[in-house]
Short mmCIF file of C-alpha atoms and ligand atoms in Angstrom, two decimals:
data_model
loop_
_atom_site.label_atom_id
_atom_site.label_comp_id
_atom_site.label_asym_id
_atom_site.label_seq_id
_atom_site.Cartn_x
_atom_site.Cartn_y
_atom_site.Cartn_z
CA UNK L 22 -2.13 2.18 6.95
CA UNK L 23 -3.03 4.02 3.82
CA UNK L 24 -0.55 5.56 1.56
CA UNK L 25 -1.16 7.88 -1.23
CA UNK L 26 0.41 6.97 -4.60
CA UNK L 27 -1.22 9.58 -6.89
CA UNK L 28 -4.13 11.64 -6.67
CA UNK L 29 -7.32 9.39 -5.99
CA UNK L 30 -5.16 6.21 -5.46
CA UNK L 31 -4.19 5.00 -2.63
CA UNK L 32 -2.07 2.20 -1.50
CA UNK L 33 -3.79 0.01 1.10
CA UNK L 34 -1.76 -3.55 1.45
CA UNK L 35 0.27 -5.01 4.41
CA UNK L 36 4.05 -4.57 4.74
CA UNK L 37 5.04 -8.43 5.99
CA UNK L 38 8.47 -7.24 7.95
CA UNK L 39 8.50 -10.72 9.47
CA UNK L 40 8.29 -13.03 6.24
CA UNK L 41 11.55 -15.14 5.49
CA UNK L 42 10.00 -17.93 3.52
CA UNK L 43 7.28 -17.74 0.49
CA UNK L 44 5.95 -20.28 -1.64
CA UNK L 45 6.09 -22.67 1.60
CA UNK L 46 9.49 -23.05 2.84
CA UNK L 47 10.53 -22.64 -1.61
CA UNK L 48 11.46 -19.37 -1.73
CA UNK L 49 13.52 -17.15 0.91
CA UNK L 50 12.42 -13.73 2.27
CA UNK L 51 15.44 -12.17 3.58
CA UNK L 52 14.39 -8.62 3.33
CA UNK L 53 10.79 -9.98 3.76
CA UNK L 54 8.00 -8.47 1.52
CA UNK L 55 4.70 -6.46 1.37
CA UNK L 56 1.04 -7.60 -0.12
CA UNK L 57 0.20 -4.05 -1.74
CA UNK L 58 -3.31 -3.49 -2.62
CA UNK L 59 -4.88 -0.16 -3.72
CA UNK L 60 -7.90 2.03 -3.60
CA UNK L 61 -8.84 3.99 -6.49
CA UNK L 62 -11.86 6.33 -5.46
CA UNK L 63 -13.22 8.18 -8.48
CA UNK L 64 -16.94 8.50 -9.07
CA UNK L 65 -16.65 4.66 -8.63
CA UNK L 66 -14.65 3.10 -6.25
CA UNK L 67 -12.32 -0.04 -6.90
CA UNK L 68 -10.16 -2.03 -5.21
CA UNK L 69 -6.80 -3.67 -6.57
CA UNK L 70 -6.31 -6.97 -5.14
CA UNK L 71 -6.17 -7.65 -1.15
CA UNK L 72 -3.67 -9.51 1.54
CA UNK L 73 -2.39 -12.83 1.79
CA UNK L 74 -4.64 -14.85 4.05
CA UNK L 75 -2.94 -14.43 7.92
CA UNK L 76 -3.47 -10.43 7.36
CA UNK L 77 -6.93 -10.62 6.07
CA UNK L 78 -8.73 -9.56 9.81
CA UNK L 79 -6.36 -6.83 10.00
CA UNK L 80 -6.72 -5.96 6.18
CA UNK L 81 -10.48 -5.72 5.97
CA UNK L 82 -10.72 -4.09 9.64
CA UNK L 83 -8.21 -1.58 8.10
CA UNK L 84 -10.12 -1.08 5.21
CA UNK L 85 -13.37 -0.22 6.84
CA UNK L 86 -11.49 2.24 8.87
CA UNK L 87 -10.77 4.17 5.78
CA UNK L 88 -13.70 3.73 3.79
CA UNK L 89 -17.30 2.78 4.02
CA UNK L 90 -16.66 -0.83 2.31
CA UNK L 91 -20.33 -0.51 1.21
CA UNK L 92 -18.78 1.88 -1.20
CA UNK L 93 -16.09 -0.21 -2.87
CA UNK L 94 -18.27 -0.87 -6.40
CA UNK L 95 -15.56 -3.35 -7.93
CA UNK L 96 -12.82 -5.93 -6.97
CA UNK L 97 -10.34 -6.17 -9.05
CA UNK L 98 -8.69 -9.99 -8.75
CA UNK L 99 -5.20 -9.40 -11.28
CA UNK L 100 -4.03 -12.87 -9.66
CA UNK L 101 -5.96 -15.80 -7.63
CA UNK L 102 -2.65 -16.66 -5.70
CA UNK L 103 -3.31 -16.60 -2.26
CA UNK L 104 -0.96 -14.05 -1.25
CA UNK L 105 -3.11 -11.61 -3.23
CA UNK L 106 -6.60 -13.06 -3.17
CA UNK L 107 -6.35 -14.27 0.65
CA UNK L 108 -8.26 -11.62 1.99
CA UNK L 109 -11.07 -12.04 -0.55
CA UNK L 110 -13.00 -14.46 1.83
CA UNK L 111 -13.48 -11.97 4.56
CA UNK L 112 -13.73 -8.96 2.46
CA UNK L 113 -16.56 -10.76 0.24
CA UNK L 114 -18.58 -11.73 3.82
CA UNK L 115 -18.94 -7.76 4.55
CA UNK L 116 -20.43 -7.03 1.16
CA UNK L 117 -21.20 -10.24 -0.43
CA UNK L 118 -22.43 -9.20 -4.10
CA UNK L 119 -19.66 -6.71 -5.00
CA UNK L 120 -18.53 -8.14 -8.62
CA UNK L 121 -15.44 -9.43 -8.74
CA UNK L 122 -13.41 -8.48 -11.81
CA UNK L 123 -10.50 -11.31 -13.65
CA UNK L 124 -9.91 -13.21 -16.28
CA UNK L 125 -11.76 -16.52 -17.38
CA UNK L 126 -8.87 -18.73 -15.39
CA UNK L 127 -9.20 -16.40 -12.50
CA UNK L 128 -12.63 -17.50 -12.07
CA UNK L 129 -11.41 -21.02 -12.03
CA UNK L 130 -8.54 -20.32 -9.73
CA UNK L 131 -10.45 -18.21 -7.28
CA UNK L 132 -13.30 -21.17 -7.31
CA UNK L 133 -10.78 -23.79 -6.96
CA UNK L 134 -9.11 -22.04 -3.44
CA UNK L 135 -12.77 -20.81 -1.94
CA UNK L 136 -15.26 -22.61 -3.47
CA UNK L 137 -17.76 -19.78 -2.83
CA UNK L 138 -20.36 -18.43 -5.79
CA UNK L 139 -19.05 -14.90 -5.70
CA UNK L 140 -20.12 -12.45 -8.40
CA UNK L 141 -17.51 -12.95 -10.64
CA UNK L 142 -17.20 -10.43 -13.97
CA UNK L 143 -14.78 -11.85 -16.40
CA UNK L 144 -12.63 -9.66 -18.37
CA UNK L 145 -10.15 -9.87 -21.62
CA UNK L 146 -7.36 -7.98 -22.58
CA UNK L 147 -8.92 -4.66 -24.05
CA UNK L 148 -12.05 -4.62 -21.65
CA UNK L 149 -12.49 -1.44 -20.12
CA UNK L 150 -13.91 -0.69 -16.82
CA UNK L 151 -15.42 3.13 -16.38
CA UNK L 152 -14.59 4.68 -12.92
CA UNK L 153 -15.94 8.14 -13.82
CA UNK L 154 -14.08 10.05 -16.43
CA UNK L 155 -10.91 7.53 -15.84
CA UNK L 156 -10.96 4.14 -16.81
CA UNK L 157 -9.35 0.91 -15.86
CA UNK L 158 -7.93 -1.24 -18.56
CA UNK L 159 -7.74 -4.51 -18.34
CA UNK L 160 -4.55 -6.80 -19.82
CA UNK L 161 -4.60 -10.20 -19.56
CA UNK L 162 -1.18 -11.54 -18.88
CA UNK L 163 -0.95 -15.73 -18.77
CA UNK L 164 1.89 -17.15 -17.07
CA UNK L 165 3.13 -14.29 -15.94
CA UNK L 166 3.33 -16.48 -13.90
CA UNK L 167 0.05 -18.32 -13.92
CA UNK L 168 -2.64 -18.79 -16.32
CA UNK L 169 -5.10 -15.98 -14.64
CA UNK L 170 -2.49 -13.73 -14.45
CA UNK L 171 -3.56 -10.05 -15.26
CA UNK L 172 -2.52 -6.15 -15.69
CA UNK L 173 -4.70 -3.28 -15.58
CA UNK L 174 -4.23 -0.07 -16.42
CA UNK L 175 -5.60 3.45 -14.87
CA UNK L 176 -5.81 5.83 -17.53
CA UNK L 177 -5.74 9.73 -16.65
CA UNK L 178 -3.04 8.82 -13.84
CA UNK L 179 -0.93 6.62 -16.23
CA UNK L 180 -1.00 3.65 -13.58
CA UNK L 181 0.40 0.03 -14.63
CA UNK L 182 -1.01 -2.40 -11.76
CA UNK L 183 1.34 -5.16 -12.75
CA UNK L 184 0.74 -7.55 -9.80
CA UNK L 185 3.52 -9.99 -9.44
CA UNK L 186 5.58 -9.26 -12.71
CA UNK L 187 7.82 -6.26 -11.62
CA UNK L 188 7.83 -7.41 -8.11
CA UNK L 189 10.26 -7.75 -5.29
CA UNK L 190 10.10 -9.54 -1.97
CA UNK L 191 11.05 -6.80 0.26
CA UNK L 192 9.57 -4.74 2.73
CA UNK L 193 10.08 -1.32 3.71
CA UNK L 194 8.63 1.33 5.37
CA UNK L 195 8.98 4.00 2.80
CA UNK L 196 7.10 2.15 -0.46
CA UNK L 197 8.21 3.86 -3.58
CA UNK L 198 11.82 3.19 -5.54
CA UNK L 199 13.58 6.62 -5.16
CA UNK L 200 13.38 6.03 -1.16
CA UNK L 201 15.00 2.70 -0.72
CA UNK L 202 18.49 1.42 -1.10
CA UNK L 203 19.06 0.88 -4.70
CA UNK L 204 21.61 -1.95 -4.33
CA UNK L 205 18.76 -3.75 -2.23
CA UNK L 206 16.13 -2.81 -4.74
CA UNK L 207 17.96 -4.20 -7.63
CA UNK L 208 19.00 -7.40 -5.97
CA UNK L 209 15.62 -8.38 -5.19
CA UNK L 210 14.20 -7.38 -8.35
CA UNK L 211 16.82 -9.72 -9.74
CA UNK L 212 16.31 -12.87 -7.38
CA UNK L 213 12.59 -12.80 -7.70
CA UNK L 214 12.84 -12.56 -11.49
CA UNK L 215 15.41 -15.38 -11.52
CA UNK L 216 13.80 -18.08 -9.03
CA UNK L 217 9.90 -16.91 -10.11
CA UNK L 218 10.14 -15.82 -13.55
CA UNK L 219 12.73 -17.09 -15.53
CA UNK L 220 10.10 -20.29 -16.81
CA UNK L 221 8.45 -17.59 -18.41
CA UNK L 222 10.52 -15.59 -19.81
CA UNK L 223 9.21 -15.36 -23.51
CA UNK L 224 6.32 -14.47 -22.31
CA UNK L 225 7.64 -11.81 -20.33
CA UNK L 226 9.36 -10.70 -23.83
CA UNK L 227 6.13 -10.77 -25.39
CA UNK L 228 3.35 -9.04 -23.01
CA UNK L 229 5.92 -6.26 -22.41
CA UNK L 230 6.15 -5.48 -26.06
CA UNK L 231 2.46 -5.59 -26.34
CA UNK L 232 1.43 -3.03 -23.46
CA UNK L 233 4.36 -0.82 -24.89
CA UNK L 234 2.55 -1.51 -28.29
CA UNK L 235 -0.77 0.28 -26.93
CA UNK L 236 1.27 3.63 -26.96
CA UNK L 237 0.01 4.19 -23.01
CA UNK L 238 1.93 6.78 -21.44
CA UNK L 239 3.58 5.01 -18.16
CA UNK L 240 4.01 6.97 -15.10
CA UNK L 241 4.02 4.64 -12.39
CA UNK L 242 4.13 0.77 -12.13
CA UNK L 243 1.79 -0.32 -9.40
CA UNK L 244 3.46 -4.15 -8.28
CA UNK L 245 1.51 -6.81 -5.75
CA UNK L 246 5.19 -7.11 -3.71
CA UNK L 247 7.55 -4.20 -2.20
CA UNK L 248 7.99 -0.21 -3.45
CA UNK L 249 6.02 0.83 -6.46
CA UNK L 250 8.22 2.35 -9.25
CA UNK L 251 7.10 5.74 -9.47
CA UNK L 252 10.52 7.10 -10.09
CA UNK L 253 11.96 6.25 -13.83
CA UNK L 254 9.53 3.31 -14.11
CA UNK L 255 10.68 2.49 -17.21
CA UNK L 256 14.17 1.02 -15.62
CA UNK L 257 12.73 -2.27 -14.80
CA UNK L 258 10.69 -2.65 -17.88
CA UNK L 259 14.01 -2.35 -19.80
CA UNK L 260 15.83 -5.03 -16.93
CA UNK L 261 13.19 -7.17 -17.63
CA UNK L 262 13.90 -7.09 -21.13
CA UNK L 263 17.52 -8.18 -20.13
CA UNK L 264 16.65 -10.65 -17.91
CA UNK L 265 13.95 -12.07 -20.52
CA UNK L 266 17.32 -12.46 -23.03
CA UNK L 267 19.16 -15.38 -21.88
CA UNK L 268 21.09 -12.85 -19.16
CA UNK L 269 24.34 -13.37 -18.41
CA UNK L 270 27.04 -11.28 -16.52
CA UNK L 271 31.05 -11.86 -16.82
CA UNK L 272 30.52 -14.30 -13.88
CA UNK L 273 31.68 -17.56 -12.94
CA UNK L 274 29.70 -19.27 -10.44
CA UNK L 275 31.06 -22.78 -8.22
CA UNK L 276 28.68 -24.78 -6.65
CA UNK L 277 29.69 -27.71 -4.65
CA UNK L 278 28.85 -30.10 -1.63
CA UNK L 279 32.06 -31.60 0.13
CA UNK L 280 31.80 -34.32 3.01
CA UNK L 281 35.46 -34.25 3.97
CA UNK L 282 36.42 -31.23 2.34
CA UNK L 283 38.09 -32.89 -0.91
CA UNK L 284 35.64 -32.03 -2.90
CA UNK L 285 36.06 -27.92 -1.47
CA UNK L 286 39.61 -27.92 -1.73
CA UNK L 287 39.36 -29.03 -5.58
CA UNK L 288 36.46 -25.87 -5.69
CA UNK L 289 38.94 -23.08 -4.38
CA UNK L 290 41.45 -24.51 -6.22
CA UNK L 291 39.76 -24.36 -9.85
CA UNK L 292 38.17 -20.88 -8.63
CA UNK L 293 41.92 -20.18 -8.57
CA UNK L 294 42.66 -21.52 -11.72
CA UNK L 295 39.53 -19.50 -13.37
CA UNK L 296 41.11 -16.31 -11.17
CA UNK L 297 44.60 -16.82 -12.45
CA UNK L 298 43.85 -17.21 -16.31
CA UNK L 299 40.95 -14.30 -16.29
CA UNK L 300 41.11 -11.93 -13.08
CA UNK L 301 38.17 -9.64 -14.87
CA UNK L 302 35.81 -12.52 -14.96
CA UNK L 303 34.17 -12.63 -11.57
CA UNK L 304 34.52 -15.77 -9.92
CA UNK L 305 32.08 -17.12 -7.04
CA UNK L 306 32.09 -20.30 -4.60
CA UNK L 307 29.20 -21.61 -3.09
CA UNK L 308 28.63 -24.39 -0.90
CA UNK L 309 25.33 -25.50 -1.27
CA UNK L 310 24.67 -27.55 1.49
CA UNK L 311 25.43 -23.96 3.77
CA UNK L 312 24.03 -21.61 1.34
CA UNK L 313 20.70 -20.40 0.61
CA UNK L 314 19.43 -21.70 -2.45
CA UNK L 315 17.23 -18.94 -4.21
CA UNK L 316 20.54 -16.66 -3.39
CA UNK L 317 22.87 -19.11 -5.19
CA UNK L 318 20.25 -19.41 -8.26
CA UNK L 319 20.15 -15.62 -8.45
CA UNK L 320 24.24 -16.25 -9.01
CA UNK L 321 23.54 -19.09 -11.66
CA UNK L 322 21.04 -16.80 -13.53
CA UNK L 323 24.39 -14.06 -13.50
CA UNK L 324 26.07 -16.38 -14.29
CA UNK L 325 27.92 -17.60 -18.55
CA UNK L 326 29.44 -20.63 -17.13
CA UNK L 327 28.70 -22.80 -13.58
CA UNK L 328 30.99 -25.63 -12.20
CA UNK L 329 29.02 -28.22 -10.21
CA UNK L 330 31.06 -30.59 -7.87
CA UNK L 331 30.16 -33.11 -5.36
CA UNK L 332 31.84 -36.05 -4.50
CA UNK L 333 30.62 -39.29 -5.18
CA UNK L 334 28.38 -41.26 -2.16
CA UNK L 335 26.42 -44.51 -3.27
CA UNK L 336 27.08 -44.02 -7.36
CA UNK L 337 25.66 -40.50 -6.77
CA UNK L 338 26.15 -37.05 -5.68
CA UNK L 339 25.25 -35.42 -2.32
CA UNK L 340 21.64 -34.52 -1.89
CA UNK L 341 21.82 -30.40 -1.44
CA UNK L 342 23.36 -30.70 -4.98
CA UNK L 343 20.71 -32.40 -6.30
CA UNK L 344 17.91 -30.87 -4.59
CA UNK L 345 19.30 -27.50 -6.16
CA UNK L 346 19.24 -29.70 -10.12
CA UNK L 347 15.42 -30.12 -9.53
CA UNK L 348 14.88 -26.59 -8.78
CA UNK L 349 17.60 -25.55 -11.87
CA UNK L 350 16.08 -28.07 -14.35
CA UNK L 351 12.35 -26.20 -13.65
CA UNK L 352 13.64 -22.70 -13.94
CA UNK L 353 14.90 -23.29 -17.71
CA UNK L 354 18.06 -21.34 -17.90
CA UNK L 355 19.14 -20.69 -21.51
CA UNK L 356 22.55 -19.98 -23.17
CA UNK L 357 25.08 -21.20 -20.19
CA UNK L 358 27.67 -22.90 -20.11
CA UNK L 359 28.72 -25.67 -17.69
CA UNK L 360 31.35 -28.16 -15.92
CA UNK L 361 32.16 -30.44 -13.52
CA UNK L 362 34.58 -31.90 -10.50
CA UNK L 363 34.66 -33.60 -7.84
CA UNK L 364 36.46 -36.08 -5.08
CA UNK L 365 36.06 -39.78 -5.22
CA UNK L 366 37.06 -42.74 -2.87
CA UNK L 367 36.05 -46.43 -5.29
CA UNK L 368 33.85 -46.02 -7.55
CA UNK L 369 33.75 -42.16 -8.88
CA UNK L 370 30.38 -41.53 -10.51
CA UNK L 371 29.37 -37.88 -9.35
CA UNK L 372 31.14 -36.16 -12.29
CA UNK L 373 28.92 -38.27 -14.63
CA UNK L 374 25.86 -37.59 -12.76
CA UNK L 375 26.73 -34.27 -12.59
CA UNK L 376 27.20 -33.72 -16.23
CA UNK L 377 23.81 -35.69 -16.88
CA UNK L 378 21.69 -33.04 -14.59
CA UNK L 379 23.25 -30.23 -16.00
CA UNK L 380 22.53 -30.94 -19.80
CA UNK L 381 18.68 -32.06 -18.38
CA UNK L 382 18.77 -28.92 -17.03
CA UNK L 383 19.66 -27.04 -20.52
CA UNK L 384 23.35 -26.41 -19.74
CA UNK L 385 25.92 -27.01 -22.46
CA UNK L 386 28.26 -29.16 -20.63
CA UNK L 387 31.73 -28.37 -22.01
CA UNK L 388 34.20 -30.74 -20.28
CA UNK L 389 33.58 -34.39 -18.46
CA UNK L 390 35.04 -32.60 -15.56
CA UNK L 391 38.04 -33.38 -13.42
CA UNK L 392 37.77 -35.99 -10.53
CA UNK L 393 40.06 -36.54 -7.91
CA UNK L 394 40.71 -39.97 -5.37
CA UNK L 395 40.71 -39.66 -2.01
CA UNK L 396 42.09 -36.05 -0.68
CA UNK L 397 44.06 -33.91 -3.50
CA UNK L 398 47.59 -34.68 -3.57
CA UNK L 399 50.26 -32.10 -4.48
CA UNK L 400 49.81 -33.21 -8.32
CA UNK L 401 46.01 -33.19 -8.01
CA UNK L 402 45.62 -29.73 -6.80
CA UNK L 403 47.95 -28.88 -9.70
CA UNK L 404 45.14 -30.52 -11.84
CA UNK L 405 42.58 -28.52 -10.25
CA UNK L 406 44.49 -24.63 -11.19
CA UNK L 407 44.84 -26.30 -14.64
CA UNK L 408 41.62 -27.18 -14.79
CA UNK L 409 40.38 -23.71 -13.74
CA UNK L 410 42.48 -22.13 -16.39
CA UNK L 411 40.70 -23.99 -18.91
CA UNK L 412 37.77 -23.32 -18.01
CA UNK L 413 38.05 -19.72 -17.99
CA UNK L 414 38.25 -20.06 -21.61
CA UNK L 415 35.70 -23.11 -21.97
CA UNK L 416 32.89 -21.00 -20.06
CA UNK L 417 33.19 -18.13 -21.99
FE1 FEO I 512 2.45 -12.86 -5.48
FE2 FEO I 512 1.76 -15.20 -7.84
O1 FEO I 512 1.55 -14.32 -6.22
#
C-alpha cells in the first residue's frame, strides 16, 4: 500500500490491525498501531525508516512493487528500535551498499541488533542531506526516547519526520488526523506519551523549543506510529508541551487490589468521600489486578492526587499493586500528590509499604493512610467517607 502525504512523498509503512501488545507483553495495543515509513522521490530518492521485523517480506516485496529499489539513493535510520529498523536486514540484502543515514548511537544501536557492516553515514543535528532542490535536515533528538533518537526535516514541503515522539499506537485505515475519531486520537496520543515518554520529559521540553527555535515553517508532522498530523499540526506540539509540565487534570485516581473485597469496599467508600466533599473533581476506581495497566497509568499521569490500597498479605501488599510501583517508580511522575488505605487481618503493614513506594516513586505522600481490620464495620466505613473528604482537600 502506498499513500500519498504531499507531493513527492509518499507513505509506505504497514498498518499492524492485529497488534495488542508492544514492547513484549509491556505495553498494550488496544487500537493496535501502524510502522509508517515514507518515500520521498525527488531527483534523489530516500527512504524514512522501514517495518518492524514480522512485516519485513511483505514490506520490501511491497516496496519493489512501487519502485525500482535500485533507485532508493539513501536510508534514513531516525531510530534503531526494531519496530522501525526491522526491515533493514532484508531491505539492505537487495541493495547492499545503499548508505545508511543516523546518528553516531544509531550506528551503535543498529550494529548491536544486526551485526552486519552496512554503509553507515553518520549525521548531527544541522547536517543537511540534498535531494535535488529540497533538502532533508537532520535533528538529532537523544532520549526521545533513546540515545540515537533522531528528526529530520523536508524542506520545500515543510515535513517534520518525528519518528516515535508525536506518536500513537493506533491503526487505521484512513492515516491522517482530520479522518479519525478525535476522542481516540487524543487518548492514544496521551497513553503513549504517559507510559513511553514521561522519563523524558525535559527533554521533550527542550528539543521542541529548539526545532521551533530554527524558525521552520511546519506543515505536517510525519510520526513512526498511527495518522500523520497534517491537519493543525501544531496541536500536539503544544499537548506535548502540557504533558512535558508536570500535567495534571482535576482528577482523582483509586488504585487498589482486594482479596476478599475489604480492601474494595474501603476504595468505593473513600471515592465517596472524595465525591461527597468535591463533586467537580473527577473521581476514578481501578482495580488493578482486573485492569490494564498502561490504561490505569494514563489515569495516574491525569491524575493531582492517587490513593493506593491493598491489603496486607505476608507484611506486604498484593503483587498487581506492586508490579504497577515498578512500572510508576520508572516513569518519574512529578508534582502529585498521594495516599493510602487498606484492609488488614494481624499484622497491618500494606499502608506503610504503600506509602514507602509511592514517595520512591516521587509522590508526595500526604496522609499515613487509613487501615481497616478484618471487613469494614458500620464505624469503619464511616472512617472511609471521612477519609475521602479529607482527601479531597489533601490531594489538591
Ligand atoms: Fe517505535 Fe522507539 O520505537
Amino acid at each position: 500500500m502506498k499513500v500519498a502525504v504531499k507531493n513527492n512523498v509518499h507513505w509506505v509503512g504497514k498498518i499492524d490491525w492485529e497488534l495488542r501488545k508492544f514492547h513484549g507483553d509491556e505495553y498494550s495495543t488496544h487500537r493496535g498501531s501502524s510502522y509508517n515509513s515514507y518515500l520521498i522521490q525527488e531527483e534523489k530518492t530516500a527512504l524514512v525508516d522501514t517495518v518492524w521485523a514480522p512485516f519485513a517480506e511483505e514490506y520490501v516485496s511491497n516496496l519493489a512493487g512501487e519502485i525500482e529499489l535500485e533507485t532508493i539513493d539513501y536510508i534514513i535510520a531516525n531510530h534503531a528500535e526494531i519496530d522501525h529498523s526491522g526491515a533493514l536486514p532484508r531491505l539492505l540484502e537487495r541493495i547492499p551498499d545503499t548508505p545508511v543515514y543516523c546518528t553516531a548511537n544509531g550506528v551503535k544501536s543498529l550494529t548491536g541488533h544486526y551485526h552486519r557492516d552496512w554503509n553507515f553515514r553518520v549525521v548531527k543535528t544541522g547536517d543537511r542531506l540534498n535531494l535535488g532542490g529540497k533538502e532533508l535536515i537532520f535533528v538529532e533528538a537523544p532520549m526521545l526516547h533513546w540515545p540515537d533518537s533522531m528528526f529530520c526535516y523536508l524542506t520545500g514541503d515543510n515535513i517534520l519526520f518525528s519518528n516515535d515522539a508525536f506518536g500513537q499506537h493506533y491503526a487505521s485505515e484512513y492515516l491522517f488526523n482530520d479522518l479519525v475519531d478525535q476522542n481516540e486520537l487524543i487518548t492514544e496520543s496521551l497513553k503513549y506519551y504517559a507510559n513511553i515518554l514521561t522519563p523524558f520529559s525535559s527533554s521533550v521540553e527542550k528539543k521542541i523549543h529548539e526545532f521551533l527555535g530554527l524558525d521552520l515553517p511546519l506543515d505536517i508532522i510525519c510520526t513512526s506510529h498511527g495518522i500523520i498530523w497534517r491537519t493543525n499540526p501544531a496541536q500536539i506540539v503544544e499537548r506535548y508541551l502540557q504533558w512535558a509540565k508536570a500535567y495534571k487534570e482535576n482528577q482523582i485516581t483509586i488504585v487498589y487490589d482486594t482479596m476478599w473485597n475489604g480492601t474494595r469496599v474501603m476504595a468505593e467508600r473513600i471515592a465517596q468521600g472524595i465525591g461527597n466533599e468535591d463533586p467537580d473533581v473527577n473521581v476514578k476506581l481501578f482495580n488493578i489486578a482486573v485492569s490494564d495497566k498502561n490504561d490505569v497509568v494514563a489515569e495516574v499521569f491525569k491524575s493531582k492526587g492517587v490513593v493506593f490500597g491493598s491489603p496486607t498479605i505476608n507484611r506486604g501488599i498484593l503483587t498487581a499493586v506492586a508490579a504497577l510501583f515498578e512500572q510508576i517508580k520508572g516513569l518519574s511522575f512529578s508534582g502529585k500528590k498521594a495516599a493510602v488505605f487498606g484492609s488488614y487481618g494481624w499484622s497491618g503493614e500494606s499502608t506503610k509499604v504503600l506509602g514507602e513506594s509511592l514517595r520512591q516513586a516521587g509522590f508526595t505522600v500526604v496522609d499515613e493512610g487509613l487501615k481497616v481490620q478484618w471487613n469494614p464495620s458500620e464505624k469503619n466505613i464511616e472512617e472511609c467517607l471521612a477519609y475521602g473528604r479529607k482527601l479531597a482537600k489533601a490531594l489538591s
